Short mmCIF file of C-alpha atoms and ligand atoms in Angstrom, two decimals:
data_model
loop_
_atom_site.label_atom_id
_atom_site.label_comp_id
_atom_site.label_asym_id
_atom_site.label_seq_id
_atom_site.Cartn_x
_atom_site.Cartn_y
_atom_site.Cartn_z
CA UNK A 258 -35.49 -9.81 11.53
CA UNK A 259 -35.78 -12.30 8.92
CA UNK A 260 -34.14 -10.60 5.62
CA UNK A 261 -31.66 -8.24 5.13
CA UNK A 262 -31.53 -7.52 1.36
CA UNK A 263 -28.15 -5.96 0.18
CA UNK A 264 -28.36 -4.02 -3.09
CA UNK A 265 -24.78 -2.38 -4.46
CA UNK A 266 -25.49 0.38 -6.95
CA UNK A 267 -23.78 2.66 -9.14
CA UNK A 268 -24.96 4.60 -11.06
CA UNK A 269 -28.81 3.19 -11.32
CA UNK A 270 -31.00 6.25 -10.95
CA UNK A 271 -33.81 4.96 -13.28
CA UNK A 272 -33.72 1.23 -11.56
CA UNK A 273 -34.44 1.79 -8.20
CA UNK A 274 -38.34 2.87 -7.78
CA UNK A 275 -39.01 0.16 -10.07
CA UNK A 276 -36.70 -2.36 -8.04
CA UNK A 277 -37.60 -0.91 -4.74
CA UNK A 278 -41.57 -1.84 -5.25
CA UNK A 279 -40.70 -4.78 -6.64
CA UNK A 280 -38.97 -6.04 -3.89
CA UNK A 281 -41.34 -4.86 -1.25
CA UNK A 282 -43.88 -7.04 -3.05
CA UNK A 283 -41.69 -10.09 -3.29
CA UNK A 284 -41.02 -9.79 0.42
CA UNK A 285 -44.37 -9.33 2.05
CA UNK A 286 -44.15 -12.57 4.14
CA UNK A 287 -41.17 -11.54 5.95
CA UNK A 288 -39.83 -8.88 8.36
CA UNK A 289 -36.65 -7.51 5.92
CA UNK A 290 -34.52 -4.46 5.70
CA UNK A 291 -33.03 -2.86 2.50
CA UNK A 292 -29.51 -1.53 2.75
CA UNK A 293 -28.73 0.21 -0.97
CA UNK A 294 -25.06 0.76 -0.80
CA UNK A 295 -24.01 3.89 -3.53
CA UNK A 296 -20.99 2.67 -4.64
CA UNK A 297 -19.79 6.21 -5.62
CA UNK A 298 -22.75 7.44 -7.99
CA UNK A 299 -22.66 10.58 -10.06
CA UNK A 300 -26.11 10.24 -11.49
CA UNK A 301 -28.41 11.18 -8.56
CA UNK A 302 -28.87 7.57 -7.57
CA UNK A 303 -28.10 8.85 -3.85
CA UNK A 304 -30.88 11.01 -4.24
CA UNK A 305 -33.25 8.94 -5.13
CA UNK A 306 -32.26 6.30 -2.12
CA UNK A 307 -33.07 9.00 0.59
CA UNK A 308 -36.23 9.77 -1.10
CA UNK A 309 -37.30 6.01 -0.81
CA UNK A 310 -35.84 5.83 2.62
CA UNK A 311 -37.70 8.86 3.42
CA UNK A 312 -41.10 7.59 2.38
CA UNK A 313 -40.72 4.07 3.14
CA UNK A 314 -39.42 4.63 7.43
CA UNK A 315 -36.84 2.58 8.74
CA UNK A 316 -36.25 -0.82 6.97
CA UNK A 317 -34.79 1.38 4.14
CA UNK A 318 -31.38 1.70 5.08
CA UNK A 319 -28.32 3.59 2.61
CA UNK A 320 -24.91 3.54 2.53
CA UNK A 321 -22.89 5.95 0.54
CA UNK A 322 -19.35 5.94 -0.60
CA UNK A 323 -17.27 9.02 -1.27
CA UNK A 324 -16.02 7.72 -4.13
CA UNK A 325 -16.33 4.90 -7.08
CA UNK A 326 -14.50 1.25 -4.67
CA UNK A 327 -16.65 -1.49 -6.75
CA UNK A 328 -18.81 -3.88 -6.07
CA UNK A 329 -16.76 -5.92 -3.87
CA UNK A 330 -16.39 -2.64 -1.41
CA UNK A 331 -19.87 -1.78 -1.58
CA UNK A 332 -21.06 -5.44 -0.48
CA UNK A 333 -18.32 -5.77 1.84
CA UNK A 334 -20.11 -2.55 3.70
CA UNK A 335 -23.76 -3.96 3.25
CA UNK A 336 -22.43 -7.75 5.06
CA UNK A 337 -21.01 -5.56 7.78
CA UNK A 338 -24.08 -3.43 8.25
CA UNK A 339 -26.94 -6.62 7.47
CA UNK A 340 -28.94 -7.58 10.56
CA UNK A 341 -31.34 -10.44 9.21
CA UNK A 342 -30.87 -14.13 9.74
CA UNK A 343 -30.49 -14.45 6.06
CA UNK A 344 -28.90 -12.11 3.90
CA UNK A 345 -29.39 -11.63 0.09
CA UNK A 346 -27.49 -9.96 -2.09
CA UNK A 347 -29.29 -8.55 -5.36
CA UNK A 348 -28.26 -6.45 -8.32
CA UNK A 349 -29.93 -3.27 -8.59
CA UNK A 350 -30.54 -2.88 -12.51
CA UNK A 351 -33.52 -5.20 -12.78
CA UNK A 352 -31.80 -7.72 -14.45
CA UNK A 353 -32.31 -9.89 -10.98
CA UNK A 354 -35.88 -10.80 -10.10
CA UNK A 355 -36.51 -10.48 -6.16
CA UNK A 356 -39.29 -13.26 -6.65
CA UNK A 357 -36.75 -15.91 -6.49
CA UNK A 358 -35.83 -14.89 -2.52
CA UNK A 359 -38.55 -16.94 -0.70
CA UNK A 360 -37.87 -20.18 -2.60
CA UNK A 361 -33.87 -19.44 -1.61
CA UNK A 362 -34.64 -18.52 1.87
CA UNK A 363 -36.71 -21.80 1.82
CA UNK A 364 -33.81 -23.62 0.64
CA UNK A 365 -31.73 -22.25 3.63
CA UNK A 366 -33.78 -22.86 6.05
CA UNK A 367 -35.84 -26.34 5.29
CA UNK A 368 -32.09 -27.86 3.25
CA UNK A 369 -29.90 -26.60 5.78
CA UNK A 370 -27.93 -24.65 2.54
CA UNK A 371 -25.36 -22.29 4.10
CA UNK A 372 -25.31 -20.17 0.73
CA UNK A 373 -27.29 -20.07 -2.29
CA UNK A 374 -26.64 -19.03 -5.14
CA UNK A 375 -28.41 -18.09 -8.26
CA UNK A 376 -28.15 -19.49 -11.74
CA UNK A 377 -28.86 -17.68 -14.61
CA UNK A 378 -29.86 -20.29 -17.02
CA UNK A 379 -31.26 -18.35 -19.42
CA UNK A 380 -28.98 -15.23 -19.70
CA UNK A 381 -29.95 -12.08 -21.03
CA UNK A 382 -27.08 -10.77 -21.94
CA UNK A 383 -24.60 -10.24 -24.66
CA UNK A 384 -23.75 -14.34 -26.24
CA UNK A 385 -20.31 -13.43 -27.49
CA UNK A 386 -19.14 -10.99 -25.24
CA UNK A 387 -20.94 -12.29 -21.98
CA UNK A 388 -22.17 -15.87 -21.89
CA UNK A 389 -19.79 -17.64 -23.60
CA UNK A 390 -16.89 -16.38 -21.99
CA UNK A 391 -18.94 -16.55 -18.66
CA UNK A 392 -19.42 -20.10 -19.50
CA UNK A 393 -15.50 -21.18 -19.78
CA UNK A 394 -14.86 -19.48 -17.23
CA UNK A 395 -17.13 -21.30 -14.69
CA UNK A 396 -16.27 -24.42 -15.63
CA UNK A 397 -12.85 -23.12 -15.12
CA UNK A 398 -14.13 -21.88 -11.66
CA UNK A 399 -15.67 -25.05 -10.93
CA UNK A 400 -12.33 -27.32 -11.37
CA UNK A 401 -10.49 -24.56 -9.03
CA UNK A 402 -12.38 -24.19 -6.50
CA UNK A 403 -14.41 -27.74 -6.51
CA UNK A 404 -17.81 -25.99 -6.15
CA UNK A 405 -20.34 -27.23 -8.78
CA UNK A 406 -21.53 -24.07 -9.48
CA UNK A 407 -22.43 -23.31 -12.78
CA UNK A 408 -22.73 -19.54 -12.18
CA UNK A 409 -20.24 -18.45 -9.54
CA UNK A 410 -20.59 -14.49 -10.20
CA UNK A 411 -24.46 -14.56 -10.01
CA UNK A 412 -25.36 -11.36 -8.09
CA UNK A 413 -28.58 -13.07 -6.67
CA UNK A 414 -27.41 -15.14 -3.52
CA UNK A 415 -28.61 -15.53 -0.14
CA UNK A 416 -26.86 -16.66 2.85
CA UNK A 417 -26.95 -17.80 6.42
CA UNK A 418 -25.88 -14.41 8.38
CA UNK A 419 -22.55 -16.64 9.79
CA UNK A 420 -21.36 -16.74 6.38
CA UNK A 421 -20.86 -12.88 6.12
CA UNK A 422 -20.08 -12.37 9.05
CA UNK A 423 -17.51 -14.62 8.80
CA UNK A 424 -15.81 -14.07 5.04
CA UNK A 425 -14.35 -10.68 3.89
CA UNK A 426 -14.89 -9.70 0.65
CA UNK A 427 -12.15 -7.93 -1.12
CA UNK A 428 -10.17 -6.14 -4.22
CA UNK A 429 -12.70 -7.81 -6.79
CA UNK A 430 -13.48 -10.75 -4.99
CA UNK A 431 -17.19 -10.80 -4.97
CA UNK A 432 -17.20 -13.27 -8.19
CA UNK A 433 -15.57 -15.48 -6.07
CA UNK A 434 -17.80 -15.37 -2.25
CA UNK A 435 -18.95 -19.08 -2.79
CA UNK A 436 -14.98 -19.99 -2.67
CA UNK A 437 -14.77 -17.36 0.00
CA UNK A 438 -17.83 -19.14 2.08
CA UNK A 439 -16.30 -22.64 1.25
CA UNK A 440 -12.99 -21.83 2.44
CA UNK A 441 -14.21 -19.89 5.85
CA UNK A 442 -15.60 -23.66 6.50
CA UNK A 443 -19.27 -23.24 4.91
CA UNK A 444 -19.54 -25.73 2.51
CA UNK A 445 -22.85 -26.56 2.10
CA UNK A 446 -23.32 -24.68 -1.20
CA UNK A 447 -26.78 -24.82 -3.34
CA UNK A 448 -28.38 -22.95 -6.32
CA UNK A 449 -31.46 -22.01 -7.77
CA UNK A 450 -32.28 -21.51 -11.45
CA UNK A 451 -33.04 -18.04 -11.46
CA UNK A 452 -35.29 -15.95 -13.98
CA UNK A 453 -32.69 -12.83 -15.65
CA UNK A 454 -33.73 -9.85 -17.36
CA UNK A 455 -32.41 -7.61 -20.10
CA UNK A 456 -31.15 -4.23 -18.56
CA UNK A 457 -33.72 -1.95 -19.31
CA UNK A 458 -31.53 1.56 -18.19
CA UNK A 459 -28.06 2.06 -17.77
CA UNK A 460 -25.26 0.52 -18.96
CA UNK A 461 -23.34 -2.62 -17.46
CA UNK A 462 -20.26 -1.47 -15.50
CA UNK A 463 -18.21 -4.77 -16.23
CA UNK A 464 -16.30 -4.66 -19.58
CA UNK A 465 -14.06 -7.94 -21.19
CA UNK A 466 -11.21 -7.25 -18.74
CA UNK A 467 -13.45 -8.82 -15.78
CA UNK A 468 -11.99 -11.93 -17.45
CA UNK A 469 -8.55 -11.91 -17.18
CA UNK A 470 -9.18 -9.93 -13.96
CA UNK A 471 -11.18 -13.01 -12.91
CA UNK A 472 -8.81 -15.37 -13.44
CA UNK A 473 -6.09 -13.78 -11.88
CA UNK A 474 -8.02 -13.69 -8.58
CA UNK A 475 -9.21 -17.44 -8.75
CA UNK A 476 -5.21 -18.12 -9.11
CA UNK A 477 -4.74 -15.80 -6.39
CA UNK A 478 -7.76 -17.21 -4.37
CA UNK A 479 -6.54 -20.90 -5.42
CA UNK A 480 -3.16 -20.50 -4.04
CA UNK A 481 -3.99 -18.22 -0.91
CA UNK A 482 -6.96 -20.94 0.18
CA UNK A 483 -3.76 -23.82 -0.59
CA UNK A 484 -0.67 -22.44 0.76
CA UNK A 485 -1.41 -18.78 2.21
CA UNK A 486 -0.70 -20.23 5.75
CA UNK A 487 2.44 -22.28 4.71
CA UNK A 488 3.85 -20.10 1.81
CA UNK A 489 7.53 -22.35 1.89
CA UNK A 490 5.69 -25.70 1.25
CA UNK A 491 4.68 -24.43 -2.11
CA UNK A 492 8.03 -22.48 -2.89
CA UNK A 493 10.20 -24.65 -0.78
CA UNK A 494 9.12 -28.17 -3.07
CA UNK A 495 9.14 -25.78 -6.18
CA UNK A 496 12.65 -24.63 -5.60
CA UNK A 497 13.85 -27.89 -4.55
CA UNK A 498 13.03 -29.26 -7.82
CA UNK A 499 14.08 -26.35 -9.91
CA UNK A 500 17.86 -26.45 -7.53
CA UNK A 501 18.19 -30.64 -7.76
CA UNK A 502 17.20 -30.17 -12.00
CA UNK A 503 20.17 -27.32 -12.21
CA UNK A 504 22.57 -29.44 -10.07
CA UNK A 505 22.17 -32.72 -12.22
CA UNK A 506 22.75 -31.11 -15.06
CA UNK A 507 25.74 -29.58 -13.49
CA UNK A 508 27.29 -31.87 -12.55
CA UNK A 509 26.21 -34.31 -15.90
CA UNK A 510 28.07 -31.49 -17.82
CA UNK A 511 31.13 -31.39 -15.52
CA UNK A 512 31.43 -35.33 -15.62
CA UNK A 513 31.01 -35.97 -19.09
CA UNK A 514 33.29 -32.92 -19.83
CA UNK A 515 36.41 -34.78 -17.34
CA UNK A 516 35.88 -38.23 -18.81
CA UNK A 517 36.00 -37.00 -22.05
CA UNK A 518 39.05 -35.33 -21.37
CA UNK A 519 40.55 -38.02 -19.63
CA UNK A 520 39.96 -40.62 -22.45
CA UNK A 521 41.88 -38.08 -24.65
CA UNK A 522 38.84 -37.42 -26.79
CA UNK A 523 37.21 -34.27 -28.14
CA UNK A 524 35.67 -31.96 -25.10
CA UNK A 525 34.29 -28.75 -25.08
CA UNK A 526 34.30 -26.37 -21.99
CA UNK A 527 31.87 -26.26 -19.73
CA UNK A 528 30.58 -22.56 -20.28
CA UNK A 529 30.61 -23.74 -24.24
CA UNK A 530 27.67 -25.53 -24.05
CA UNK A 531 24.15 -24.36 -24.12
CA UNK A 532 23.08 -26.63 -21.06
CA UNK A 533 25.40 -24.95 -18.75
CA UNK A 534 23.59 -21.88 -19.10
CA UNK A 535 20.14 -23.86 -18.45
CA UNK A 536 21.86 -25.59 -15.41
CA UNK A 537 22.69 -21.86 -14.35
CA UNK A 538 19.34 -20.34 -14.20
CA UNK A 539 17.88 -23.38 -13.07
CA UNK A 540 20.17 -23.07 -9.68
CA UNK A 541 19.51 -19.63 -9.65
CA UNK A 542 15.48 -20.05 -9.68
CA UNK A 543 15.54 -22.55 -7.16
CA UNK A 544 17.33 -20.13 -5.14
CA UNK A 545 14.92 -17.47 -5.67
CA UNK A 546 12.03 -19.30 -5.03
CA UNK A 547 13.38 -20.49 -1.43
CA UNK A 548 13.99 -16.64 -0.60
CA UNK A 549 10.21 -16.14 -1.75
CA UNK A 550 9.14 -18.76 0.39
CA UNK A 551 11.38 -17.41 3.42
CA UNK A 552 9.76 -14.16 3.08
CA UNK A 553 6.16 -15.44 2.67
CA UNK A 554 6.80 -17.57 5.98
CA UNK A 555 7.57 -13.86 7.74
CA UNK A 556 4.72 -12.46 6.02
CA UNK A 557 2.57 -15.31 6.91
CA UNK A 558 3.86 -15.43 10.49
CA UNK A 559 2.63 -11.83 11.19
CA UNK A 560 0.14 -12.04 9.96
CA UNK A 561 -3.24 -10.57 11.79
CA UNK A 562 -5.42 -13.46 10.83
CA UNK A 563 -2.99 -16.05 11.15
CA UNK A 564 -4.78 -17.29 14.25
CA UNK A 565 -8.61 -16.90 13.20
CA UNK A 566 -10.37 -20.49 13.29
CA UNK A 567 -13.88 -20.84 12.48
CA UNK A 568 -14.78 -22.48 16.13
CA UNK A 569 -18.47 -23.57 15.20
CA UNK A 570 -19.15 -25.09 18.59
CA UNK A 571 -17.36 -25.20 22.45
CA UNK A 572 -18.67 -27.16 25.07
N1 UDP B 193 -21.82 -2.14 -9.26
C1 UDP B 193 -21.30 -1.45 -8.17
N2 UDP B 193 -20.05 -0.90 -8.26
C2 UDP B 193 -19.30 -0.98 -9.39
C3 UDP B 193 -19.82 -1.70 -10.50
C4 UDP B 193 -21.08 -2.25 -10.39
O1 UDP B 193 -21.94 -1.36 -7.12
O2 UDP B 193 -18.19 -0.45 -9.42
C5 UDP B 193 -23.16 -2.73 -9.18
C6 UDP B 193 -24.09 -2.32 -10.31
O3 UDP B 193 -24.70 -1.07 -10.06
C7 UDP B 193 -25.08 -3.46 -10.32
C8 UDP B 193 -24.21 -4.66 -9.96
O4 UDP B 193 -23.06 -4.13 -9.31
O5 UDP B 193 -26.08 -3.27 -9.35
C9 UDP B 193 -23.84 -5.50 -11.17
O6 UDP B 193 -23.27 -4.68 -12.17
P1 UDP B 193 -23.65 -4.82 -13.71
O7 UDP B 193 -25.12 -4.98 -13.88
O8 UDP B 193 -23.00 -3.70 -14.44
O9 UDP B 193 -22.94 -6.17 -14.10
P2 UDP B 193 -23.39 -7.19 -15.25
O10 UDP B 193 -24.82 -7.58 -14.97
O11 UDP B 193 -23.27 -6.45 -16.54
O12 UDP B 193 -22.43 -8.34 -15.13
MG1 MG B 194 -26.37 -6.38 -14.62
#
């Protein structure tokens, strides 16, 4: 099978016929499937999936979760389930146009892209609330992670079926699968202008809070992809430098406080002075931060992937 389109829904009732024939007209050069994973509806969408997989036989393919997990969960499932040499990933509320697919399954194959992703140049969405913040924070992305991306959290992208296969999505980390991809060895990273649509039913299911949720994750992502295998070499070096910048100031404030003494001058006591109290906490950090990193190292070392190599080839 050529195509396995992945589209994560919730709560998209009045979306899918329309995005369903649109599709199937995008796609008419190539053998595809369509696995809709319901992330959790309540509006019927489910219903609406098995009618379409009724009519339309067996490359309509649905996925349904119990409950409300997110987007990352609900692609997670569709990766695991996909079966095409390339996989897409789409949103379901229109505001993606399947037209763009051949040109990025084109790219794959004839480039030699592992991933690409789309670009929504010309956003239709909200300028204050969406695009402009969406706009820091790829560039933010981009100096992170080293991807020149301008539009990391497009939910148009198609990949090389290695790539999922080989990444697991998580928590909320579907705005960050390009990092994911790059990290699980597939570098070769392209993008496509891609035409974007108003939503034209429902409501988007992403409020301000993606934001700072974002950003935590791309720290998270940043420092997992850096030290998650070594923990102590960040924590060690940090707590080195915090314990050597308490114990020079230590002992600064214990010599001056003797030779001042000794030359029969004016001294004040050592737990007088503000700096002591600085030089306290900074022993005590360093400390900490060595037990974090002897903890991580246990965590680390049982860790059930802490073996898993991407072997590309074996003679
Ligand atoms: N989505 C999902 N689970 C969620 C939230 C969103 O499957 O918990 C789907 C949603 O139905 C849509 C896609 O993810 O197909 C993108 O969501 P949305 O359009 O709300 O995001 P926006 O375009 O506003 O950034
Ligand atoms: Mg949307």
């Amino acid at each position: 099978m050529d195509l396995s389109v992945i589209i994560p829904l919730y709560n998209e009732r009045e979306s899918l016929p329309e995005l369903y024939s649109w599709i199937e007209s995008s796609l008419k050069d190539f053998s595809h499937e369509l696995i809709f994973v319901d992330d959790g509806s309540t509006d019927g969408s489910w219903e609406v999936v098995k009618e379409m997989a009724a009519q339309a036989g067996h490359d309509v393919r649905g996925i349904r979760f119990r409950r409300n997990y997110g987007k990352s969960a609900a692609l997670y499932e569709g990766f695991a389930a996909a079966q095409g040499d390339i996989v897409v990933t789409m949103d379901a509320d229109l505001q993606d146009s399947p037209e763009e697919i051949p040109e990025m399954v084109r790219m794959i194959r004839e480039e030699g892209y592992d991933l690409v992703s789309g670009w929504k140049q010309h956003r239709q969405d909200n300028a204050l609330t969406k695009n402009l913040p969406s706009k820091l924070y790829n560039w933010t992305a981009r100096k992170v992670t080293g991807i020149r991306l301008h539009d990391m959290n497009c939910g148009l992208k198609a990949y090389r079926k290695e790539v999922v296969k080989n990444i697991e999505v998580y928590g909320e980390m579907h705005r960050y699968i390009p990092y994911l991809a790059k990290n699980a060895g597939f570098g070769n990273i392209g993008e496509k202008p891609v035409h974007h649509q108003k939503r034209k039913y429902g409501v988007s299911k992403f409020g301000m809070d993606r934001f700072v949720h974002g950003l935590l994750d791309l720290m998270s992502l940043w420092f997992l992809s850096r030290f998650g295998g070594k923990p102590m070499h960040f924590f060690g070096a940090s707590g080195i430098l915090m314990f050597l910048v308490g114990f020079v100031m230590t002992v600064w404030i214990i010599v001056a406080k003797l030779v001042h003494q000794a030359q029969g001058l004016k001294f004040r006591a050592v737990t007088d002075q503000p700096l002591f109290y600085l030089a306290l906490m900074a022993v005590v950090l360093g400390v900490m931060l060595f037990l974090a990193g002897f903890i991580g190292e246990m965590i680390s070392r049982s860790a059930t992937g802490r073996n898993d190599y991407q072997v590309k080839e074996k003679l």
